[in-house]
Amino acid sequence: MKDRKQLVVSALKDGTVIDHIPSKSLFKVISILGLDHIENQITFGTNLVSKKLGKKAIIKISDMFFKNEDINKIALVAPQAKLNIIRDYNVIEKKIVEVPDNIIGIVKCVNPKCITNNEAVITKFTVIDKLAVALKCHYCEKITNQENFIII
Amino acid sequence: MKDRKQLVVSALKDGTVIDHIPSKSLFKVISILGLDHIENQITFGTNLVSKKLGKKAIIKISDMFFKNEDINKIALVAPQAKLNIIRDYNVIEKKIVEVPDNIIGIVKCVNPKCITNNEAVITKFTVIDKLAVALKCHYCEKITNQENFIII
C-alpha cells in the first residue's frame, strides 16, 4: 500500500508556497507571476477542497522568492492568498498579499474609448477602493471594478 | 522529519496520469484538453528532471478518462506523452498518444491569406507526415509544420 500511495511531487526544500488561491484564478495567477516561462520546478494543485473558498488552488515554486511588489499583483485575482516562505523544509516566514496603491498593466481598462484600448499604451490605475478593488484609470479616469476585470 | 516532508498533493485513486510532457508544452496541453475549465481535482508538476526530455511535466486528473480522439490532440505538442489509467490506486491501462489523421482546430494555418485567418472558419488539416508532424490545410493546401505551429 505504501508504494501505491507514493507521490510524484516532492516536498519543497526551499521556495515559496502560495495557498488559498481561488481555483478559477489559478491560471491568471500563473500568468501574472510569469510562472509559465520559468525554469524552476513548480507543482500546482487545483480544485482542492477549501472551507473558506469552496475550491482552492495551491502553487509550490522551488528556489523562488518574490518581492512584495510582485506578489501583490495577484491580490487582484486572489485577494485571500497566503504565502509561506520555505527554507530547508521549514516555514521561515508567512505573508499575505496586499492590494497595491497602483496597478500598471495586468488589467484592461473598461472604457473602450480609452487610449490604452486603442494605442500601444500600457494601462495604469490608481486603486481607489482596496476592499472592493476599484481601479481608476490614469488616462481616462473611468472606474474598472472586480465585476469587469479582464486580465491582459 | 516525517511531518516536514508531508505532501499536499494526494495520490490518485481514480483518473488519468499524463507523463512525459515536455515542460515547454505543459500549458498548451492544459489548453488543448480544456483542463483550465473543469472542476476535477488536478495536480501538475513541471520542470521535473527527465533523462529523455531534459525537463518534463506531469499531470494527474482525478476521475477523468479521455477518449483516444481527444487525447491524441496533444500529440502535436507532446508526442512522447504516456498515459496511465488509474482505478483504485492501480494502473489498469497504459496508453501512448498517436498523431491523428486529421486535425480540426488547435493549430493556426501558416498562410496569412488562408480563409481560416481571415474569416470565422475553423482550421482543418490532413496530417501528411506523422513523424515530423506536417499538416496540409484543407482550404489553402499550404503545409504547416512543427517549426511554425501556433496553437489557437
mmCIF file of C-alpha atoms in Angstrom:
data_model
loop_
_atom_site.group_PDB
_atom_site.id
_atom_site.type_symbol
_atom_site.label_atom_id
_atom_site.label_comp_id
_atom_site.label_asym_id
_atom_site.label_seq_id
_atom_site.Cartn_x
_atom_site.Cartn_y
_atom_site.Cartn_z
ATOM 1 C CA MET A 1 0.000 0.000 0.000
ATOM 2 C CA LYS A 2 2.922 2.297 0.657
ATOM 3 C CA ASP A 3 4.054 2.021 -2.959
ATOM 4 C CA ARG A 4 0.596 2.623 -4.287
ATOM 5 C CA LYS A 5 0.349 5.895 -2.460
ATOM 6 C CA GLN A 6 3.819 7.101 -3.334
ATOM 7 C CA LEU A 7 3.684 10.616 -4.701
ATOM 8 C CA VAL A 8 5.420 12.094 -7.713
ATOM 9 C CA VAL A 9 5.568 15.589 -6.317
ATOM 10 C CA SER A 10 8.276 16.034 -3.704
ATOM 11 C CA ALA A 11 8.041 18.341 -0.695
ATOM 12 C CA LEU A 12 9.517 21.800 -1.055
ATOM 13 C CA LYS A 13 13.019 22.213 0.368
ATOM 14 C CA ASP A 14 13.461 25.908 -0.453
ATOM 15 C CA GLY A 15 10.995 28.199 -2.151
ATOM 16 C CA THR A 16 7.533 29.709 -1.933
ATOM 17 C CA VAL A 17 4.130 28.144 -1.369
ATOM 18 C CA ILE A 18 1.138 30.221 -2.469
ATOM 19 C CA ASP A 19 -2.005 28.875 -0.836
ATOM 20 C CA HIS A 20 -5.680 29.900 -0.794
ATOM 21 C CA ILE A 21 -5.911 30.855 -4.445
ATOM 22 C CA PRO A 22 -9.489 30.554 -5.769
ATOM 23 C CA SER A 23 -9.375 27.704 -8.323
ATOM 24 C CA LYS A 24 -10.878 29.894 -11.029
ATOM 25 C CA SER A 25 -7.923 32.291 -10.638
ATOM 26 C CA LEU A 26 -5.093 29.715 -10.784
ATOM 27 C CA PHE A 27 -4.149 30.286 -14.412
ATOM 28 C CA LYS A 28 -4.434 34.062 -14.027
ATOM 29 C CA VAL A 29 -2.020 33.912 -11.069
ATOM 30 C CA ILE A 30 0.359 31.761 -13.142
ATOM 31 C CA SER A 31 0.212 34.292 -15.961
ATOM 32 C CA ILE A 32 0.602 37.374 -13.697
ATOM 33 C CA LEU A 33 3.675 35.874 -11.993
ATOM 34 C CA GLY A 34 5.080 34.584 -15.304
ATOM 35 C CA LEU A 35 5.312 31.028 -13.949
ATOM 36 C CA ASP A 36 4.681 29.660 -17.438
ATOM 37 C CA HIS A 37 8.069 30.986 -18.550
ATOM 38 C CA ILE A 38 10.447 29.989 -15.753
ATOM 39 C CA GLU A 39 12.760 27.019 -15.353
ATOM 40 C CA ASN A 40 12.139 26.377 -11.647
ATOM 41 C CA GLN A 41 10.425 23.218 -10.508
ATOM 42 C CA ILE A 42 6.773 24.000 -9.850
ATOM 43 C CA THR A 43 3.864 21.948 -8.582
ATOM 44 C CA PHE A 44 0.244 23.045 -8.742
ATOM 45 C CA GLY A 45 -2.892 21.570 -7.259
ATOM 46 C CA THR A 46 -6.330 22.837 -8.160
ATOM 47 C CA ASN A 47 -9.964 22.190 -7.268
ATOM 48 C CA LEU A 48 -8.843 21.126 -3.801
ATOM 49 C CA VAL A 49 -11.480 21.316 -1.072
ATOM 50 C CA SER A 50 -11.353 24.537 0.977
ATOM 51 C CA LYS A 51 -13.734 25.572 3.730
ATOM 52 C CA LYS A 52 -13.088 29.263 3.016
ATOM 53 C CA LEU A 53 -13.021 29.374 -0.764
ATOM 54 C CA GLY A 54 -15.086 26.350 -1.809
ATOM 55 C CA LYS A 55 -12.416 25.197 -4.227
ATOM 56 C CA LYS A 56 -8.867 26.362 -3.901
ATOM 57 C CA ALA A 57 -5.579 26.031 -5.700
ATOM 58 C CA ILE A 58 -2.058 25.900 -4.334
ATOM 59 C CA ILE A 59 1.274 26.555 -6.059
ATOM 60 C CA LYS A 60 4.720 25.491 -4.833
ATOM 61 C CA ILE A 61 7.728 27.028 -6.567
ATOM 62 C CA SER A 62 11.229 25.730 -5.813
ATOM 63 C CA ASP A 63 14.053 28.171 -5.161
ATOM 64 C CA MET A 64 11.974 31.234 -5.905
ATOM 65 C CA PHE A 65 11.278 34.152 -3.568
ATOM 66 C CA PHE A 66 9.121 37.068 -4.634
ATOM 67 C CA LYS A 67 9.402 40.783 -3.975
ATOM 68 C CA ASN A 68 6.324 42.178 -2.227
ATOM 69 C CA GLU A 69 5.584 44.460 -5.178
ATOM 70 C CA ASP A 70 5.489 41.444 -7.497
ATOM 71 C CA ILE A 71 3.440 39.164 -5.314
ATOM 72 C CA ASN A 72 0.921 41.905 -4.523
ATOM 73 C CA LYS A 73 -0.077 41.947 -8.187
ATOM 74 C CA ILE A 74 -2.000 38.709 -7.597
ATOM 75 C CA ALA A 75 -4.187 40.435 -4.988
ATOM 76 C CA LEU A 76 -6.462 41.451 -7.866
ATOM 77 C CA VAL A 77 -7.454 37.845 -8.574
ATOM 78 C CA ALA A 78 -6.525 36.080 -5.322
ATOM 79 C CA PRO A 79 -7.059 38.594 -2.500
ATOM 80 C CA GLN A 80 -7.025 35.898 0.212
ATOM 81 C CA ALA A 81 -3.798 34.260 -0.971
ATOM 82 C CA LYS A 82 -1.283 33.360 1.720
ATOM 83 C CA LEU A 83 2.422 32.804 1.169
ATOM 84 C CA ASN A 84 4.748 30.529 3.065
ATOM 85 C CA ILE A 85 8.456 31.082 2.528
ATOM 86 C CA ILE A 86 10.323 27.800 2.951
ATOM 87 C CA ARG A 87 13.979 27.221 3.806
ATOM 88 C CA ASP A 88 15.257 23.699 4.406
ATOM 89 C CA TYR A 89 11.673 22.329 4.685
ATOM 90 C CA ASN A 90 10.769 24.896 7.378
ATOM 91 C CA VAL A 91 8.345 27.789 7.059
ATOM 92 C CA ILE A 92 10.538 30.774 7.930
ATOM 93 C CA GLU A 93 8.045 33.500 7.025
ATOM 94 C CA LYS A 94 4.337 33.896 6.324
ATOM 95 C CA LYS A 95 2.934 36.680 4.179
ATOM 96 C CA ILE A 96 -0.461 37.798 2.991
ATOM 97 C CA VAL A 97 -0.967 39.655 -0.255
ATOM 98 C CA GLU A 98 -1.982 43.305 -0.162
ATOM 99 C CA VAL A 99 -3.787 45.231 -2.855
ATOM 100 C CA PRO A 100 -1.181 47.752 -4.105
ATOM 101 C CA ASP A 101 -1.757 51.544 -4.463
ATOM 102 C CA ASN A 102 -1.178 51.470 -8.218
ATOM 103 C CA ILE A 103 -1.619 48.837 -10.899
ATOM 104 C CA ILE A 104 0.455 49.031 -14.057
ATOM 105 C CA GLY A 105 -0.567 46.645 -16.818
ATOM 106 C CA ILE A 106 -2.310 43.360 -15.801
ATOM 107 C CA VAL A 107 -5.880 44.729 -16.144
ATOM 108 C CA LYS A 108 -7.664 46.126 -19.211
ATOM 109 C CA CYS A 109 -9.455 49.490 -18.832
ATOM 110 C CA VAL A 110 -13.248 49.070 -19.009
ATOM 111 C CA ASN A 111 -13.619 52.098 -21.311
ATOM 112 C CA PRO A 112 -13.429 51.034 -24.982
ATOM 113 C CA LYS A 113 -12.522 54.596 -25.979
ATOM 114 C CA CYS A 114 -9.574 54.749 -23.540
ATOM 115 C CA ILE A 115 -6.213 55.337 -25.243
ATOM 116 C CA THR A 116 -4.953 52.061 -23.696
ATOM 117 C CA ASN A 117 -7.541 50.166 -25.750
ATOM 118 C CA ASN A 118 -6.693 51.911 -28.993
ATOM 119 C CA GLU A 119 -2.952 52.520 -28.975
ATOM 120 C CA ALA A 120 0.099 50.699 -27.666
ATOM 121 C CA VAL A 121 -0.141 52.263 -24.212
ATOM 122 C CA ILE A 122 0.186 50.162 -21.045
ATOM 123 C CA THR A 123 -2.742 50.539 -18.629
ATOM 124 C CA LYS A 124 -2.148 52.402 -15.365
ATOM 125 C CA PHE A 125 -4.609 52.651 -12.496
ATOM 126 C CA THR A 126 -4.865 54.184 -9.038
ATOM 127 C CA VAL A 127 -6.565 51.831 -6.584
ATOM 128 C CA ILE A 128 -9.395 53.915 -5.106
ATOM 129 C CA ASP A 129 -11.028 51.108 -3.114
ATOM 130 C CA LYS A 130 -8.834 48.320 -1.743
ATOM 131 C CA LEU A 131 -11.663 46.256 -0.286
ATOM 132 C CA ALA A 132 -13.932 46.077 -3.315
ATOM 133 C CA VAL A 133 -10.887 46.604 -5.565
ATOM 134 C CA ALA A 134 -11.925 49.538 -7.748
ATOM 135 C CA LEU A 135 -9.364 50.961 -10.150
ATOM 136 C CA LYS A 136 -9.362 54.491 -11.587
ATOM 137 C CA CYS A 137 -7.691 54.803 -14.986
ATOM 138 C CA HIS A 138 -4.773 57.233 -15.089
ATOM 139 C CA TYR A 139 -5.690 58.228 -18.668
ATOM 140 C CA CYS A 140 -9.494 58.322 -18.973
ATOM 141 C CA GLU A 141 -10.429 58.354 -15.247
ATOM 142 C CA LYS A 142 -13.134 55.686 -15.758
ATOM 143 C CA ILE A 143 -13.538 53.141 -12.949
ATOM 144 C CA THR A 144 -12.786 49.476 -13.621
ATOM 145 C CA ASN A 145 -14.000 47.182 -10.862
ATOM 146 C CA GLN A 146 -13.899 43.495 -9.959
ATOM 147 C CA GLU A 147 -17.018 42.645 -11.974
ATOM 148 C CA ASN A 148 -15.396 43.786 -15.192
ATOM 149 C CA PHE A 149 -11.755 42.832 -14.669
ATOM 150 C CA ILE A 150 -10.202 41.478 -17.821
ATOM 151 C CA ILE A 151 -6.667 40.303 -17.187
ATOM 152 C CA ILE A 152 -4.396 41.204 -20.112
ATOM 153 C CA MET B 1 11.125 14.766 9.621
ATOM 154 C CA LYS B 2 8.088 12.805 8.503
ATOM 155 C CA ASP B 3 5.842 15.816 9.068
ATOM 156 C CA ARG B 4 8.187 18.155 7.281
ATOM 157 C CA LYS B 5 8.090 16.051 4.173
ATOM 158 C CA GLN B 6 4.336 15.572 4.189
ATOM 159 C CA LEU B 7 2.915 16.359 0.783
ATOM 160 C CA VAL B 8 -0.082 18.462 -0.114
ATOM 161 C CA VAL B 9 -0.888 16.592 -3.268
ATOM 162 C CA SER B 10 -2.527 13.240 -2.647
ATOM 163 C CA ALA B 11 -2.020 10.120 -4.764
ATOM 164 C CA LEU B 12 -4.557 9.488 -7.483
ATOM 165 C CA LYS B 13 -7.299 7.000 -6.609
ATOM 166 C CA ASP B 14 -9.115 7.048 -9.945
ATOM 167 C CA GLY B 15 -8.233 9.050 -13.010
ATOM 168 C CA THR B 16 -5.568 9.690 -15.610
ATOM 169 C CA VAL B 17 -1.868 10.462 -15.281
ATOM 170 C CA ILE B 18 -0.253 12.105 -18.303
ATOM 171 C CA ASP B 19 3.517 11.763 -18.057
ATOM 172 C CA HIS B 20 6.460 12.704 -20.293
ATOM 173 C CA ILE B 21 5.108 16.055 -21.412
ATOM 174 C CA PRO B 22 7.922 18.459 -22.422
ATOM 175 C CA SER B 23 7.831 21.264 -19.823
ATOM 176 C CA LYS B 24 7.538 23.927 -22.505
ATOM 177 C CA SER B 25 4.307 22.268 -23.715
ATOM 178 C CA LEU B 26 2.551 21.926 -20.339
ATOM 179 C CA PHE B 27 0.289 24.953 -20.695
ATOM 180 C CA LYS B 28 -0.514 24.078 -24.322
ATOM 181 C CA VAL B 29 -1.572 20.579 -23.200
ATOM 182 C CA ILE B 30 -3.730 22.132 -20.453
ATOM 183 C CA SER B 31 -5.363 24.406 -23.001
ATOM 184 C CA ILE B 32 -5.888 21.693 -25.662
ATOM 185 C CA LEU B 33 -7.538 19.362 -23.119
ATOM 186 C CA GLY B 34 -9.536 22.226 -21.570
ATOM 187 C CA LEU B 35 -8.164 21.442 -18.099
ATOM 188 C CA ASP B 36 -8.390 25.131 -17.176
ATOM 189 C CA HIS B 37 -12.174 24.911 -17.295
ATOM 190 C CA ILE B 38 -13.008 21.700 -15.439
ATOM 191 C CA GLU B 39 -13.997 21.078 -11.837
ATOM 192 C CA ASN B 40 -11.960 17.892 -11.294
ATOM 193 C CA GLN B 41 -9.081 17.859 -8.866
ATOM 194 C CA ILE B 42 -5.857 18.240 -10.835
ATOM 195 C CA THR B 43 -2.195 18.279 -9.861
ATOM 196 C CA PHE B 44 0.610 19.379 -12.139
ATOM 197 C CA GLY B 45 4.361 19.190 -11.785
ATOM 198 C CA THR B 46 6.698 20.917 -14.200
ATOM 199 C CA ASN B 47 10.417 21.310 -14.808
ATOM 200 C CA LEU B 48 10.967 17.876 -13.286
ATOM 201 C CA VAL B 49 14.173 16.110 -14.262
ATOM 202 C CA SER B 50 13.790 13.641 -17.146
ATOM 203 C CA LYS B 51 16.517 11.623 -18.829
ATOM 204 C CA LYS B 52 14.542 11.529 -22.077
ATOM 205 C CA LEU B 53 13.157 15.033 -22.321
ATOM 206 C CA GLY B 54 15.554 17.137 -20.264
ATOM 207 C CA LYS B 55 12.714 18.744 -18.350
ATOM 208 C CA LYS B 56 9.317 17.159 -18.201
ATOM 209 C CA ALA B 57 5.890 17.872 -16.836
ATOM 210 C CA ILE B 58 3.272 15.529 -15.433
ATOM 211 C CA ILE B 59 -0.477 15.994 -14.968
ATOM 212 C CA LYS B 60 -2.772 13.947 -12.737
ATOM 213 C CA ILE B 61 -6.506 14.398 -13.212
ATOM 214 C CA SER B 62 -8.934 12.809 -10.760
ATOM 215 C CA ASP B 63 -11.960 10.930 -12.038
ATOM 216 C CA MET B 64 -11.334 11.796 -15.671
ATOM 217 C CA PHE B 65 -10.821 9.366 -18.532
ATOM 218 C CA PHE B 66 -10.186 10.579 -22.065
ATOM 219 C CA LYS B 67 -11.386 9.277 -25.410
ATOM 220 C CA ASN B 68 -8.466 8.386 -27.704
ATOM 221 C CA GLU B 69 -9.556 11.017 -30.230
ATOM 222 C CA ASP B 70 -9.347 13.696 -27.526
ATOM 223 C CA ILE B 71 -6.052 12.645 -26.006
ATOM 224 C CA ASN B 72 -4.410 12.270 -29.412
ATOM 225 C CA LYS B 73 -4.808 16.010 -29.942
ATOM 226 C CA ILE B 74 -1.899 16.560 -27.551
ATOM 227 C CA ALA B 75 0.411 14.537 -29.821
ATOM 228 C CA LEU B 76 1.097 17.789 -31.671
ATOM 229 C CA VAL B 77 2.869 19.322 -28.670
ATOM 230 C CA ALA B 78 3.725 16.255 -26.558
ATOM 231 C CA PRO B 79 4.403 13.372 -28.983
ATOM 232 C CA GLN B 80 6.150 11.242 -26.319
ATOM 233 C CA ALA B 81 3.396 11.599 -23.722
ATOM 234 C CA LYS B 82 2.364 8.441 -21.931
ATOM 235 C CA LEU B 83 -0.920 7.879 -20.138
ATOM 236 C CA ASN B 84 -1.630 5.737 -17.130
ATOM 237 C CA ILE B 85 -5.261 4.995 -16.407
ATOM 238 C CA ILE B 86 -5.754 4.542 -12.662
ATOM 239 C CA ARG B 87 -8.522 2.680 -10.838
ATOM 240 C CA ASP B 88 -8.355 2.268 -7.073
ATOM 241 C CA TYR B 89 -4.658 3.331 -6.993
ATOM 242 C CA ASN B 90 -3.711 0.694 -9.607
ATOM 243 C CA VAL B 91 -2.586 1.298 -13.183
ATOM 244 C CA ILE B 92 -5.160 -0.665 -15.171
ATOM 245 C CA GLU B 93 -4.109 0.533 -18.631
ATOM 246 C CA LYS B 94 -1.187 2.292 -20.295
ATOM 247 C CA LYS B 95 -1.549 4.303 -23.478
ATOM 248 C CA ILE B 96 0.691 6.305 -25.737
ATOM 249 C CA VAL B 97 -0.549 9.214 -27.790
ATOM 250 C CA GLU B 98 -0.756 8.881 -31.554
ATOM 251 C CA VAL B 99 -0.710 11.673 -34.081
ATOM 252 C CA PRO B 100 -4.230 11.619 -35.578
ATOM 253 C CA ASP B 101 -5.030 11.570 -39.337
ATOM 254 C CA ASN B 102 -6.827 14.895 -39.216
ATOM 255 C CA ILE B 103 -6.575 17.947 -37.004
ATOM 256 C CA ILE B 104 -9.584 20.208 -36.586
ATOM 257 C CA GLY B 105 -8.901 23.491 -34.812
ATOM 258 C CA ILE B 106 -5.988 23.626 -32.322
ATOM 259 C CA VAL B 107 -3.393 24.865 -34.843
ATOM 260 C CA LYS B 108 -3.326 28.076 -36.891
ATOM 261 C CA CYS B 109 -2.673 27.776 -40.635
ATOM 262 C CA VAL B 110 0.728 29.216 -41.582
ATOM 263 C CA ASN B 111 -0.706 31.004 -44.636
ATOM 264 C CA PRO B 112 -1.845 34.541 -43.718
ATOM 265 C CA LYS B 113 -4.120 34.605 -46.784
ATOM 266 C CA CYS B 114 -5.895 31.355 -45.815
ATOM 267 C CA ILE B 115 -9.633 31.792 -45.250
ATOM 268 C CA THR B 116 -9.172 30.469 -41.694
ATOM 269 C CA ASN B 117 -7.021 33.511 -40.890
ATOM 270 C CA ASN B 118 -9.482 35.980 -42.363
ATOM 271 C CA GLU B 119 -12.957 34.667 -41.642
ATOM 272 C CA ALA B 120 -14.599 32.776 -38.801
ATOM 273 C CA VAL B 121 -13.662 29.366 -40.222
ATOM 274 C CA ILE B 122 -12.169 26.633 -38.012
ATOM 275 C CA THR B 123 -8.850 25.258 -39.291
ATOM 276 C CA LYS B 124 -8.807 21.721 -40.711
ATOM 277 C CA PHE B 125 -5.682 19.789 -41.696
ATOM 278 C CA THR B 126 -4.716 16.399 -43.059
ATOM 279 C CA VAL B 127 -1.614 15.027 -41.353
ATOM 280 C CA ILE B 128 0.749 14.210 -44.240
ATOM 281 C CA ASP B 129 3.773 13.306 -42.100
ATOM 282 C CA LYS B 130 3.180 11.772 -38.674
ATOM 283 C CA LEU B 131 6.836 11.640 -37.656
ATOM 284 C CA ALA B 132 7.829 15.214 -38.409
ATOM 285 C CA VAL B 133 4.168 16.262 -37.933
ATOM 286 C CA ALA B 134 3.411 18.180 -41.115
ATOM 287 C CA LEU B 135 -0.144 19.399 -41.655
ATOM 288 C CA LYS B 136 -1.754 20.177 -45.012
ATOM 289 C CA CYS B 137 -4.513 22.758 -44.854
ATOM 290 C CA HIS B 138 -7.897 21.546 -46.119
ATOM 291 C CA TYR B 139 -8.666 25.008 -47.503
ATOM 292 C CA CYS B 140 -5.459 26.501 -48.943
ATOM 293 C CA GLU B 141 -3.305 23.317 -49.170
ATOM 294 C CA LYS B 142 -0.290 25.089 -47.626
ATOM 295 C CA ILE B 143 1.859 23.000 -45.258
ATOM 296 C CA THR B 144 2.105 23.961 -41.595
ATOM 297 C CA ASN B 145 4.877 22.117 -39.771
ATOM 298 C CA GLN B 146 6.257 21.831 -36.241
ATOM 299 C CA GLU B 147 8.539 24.845 -36.598
ATOM 300 C CA ASN B 148 5.617 27.152 -37.229
ATOM 301 C CA PHE B 149 2.886 25.656 -35.045
ATOM 302 C CA ILE B 150 0.845 28.315 -33.355
ATOM 303 C CA ILE B 151 -1.692 26.788 -31.006
ATOM 304 C CA ILE B 152 -5.002 28.650 -31.184
#
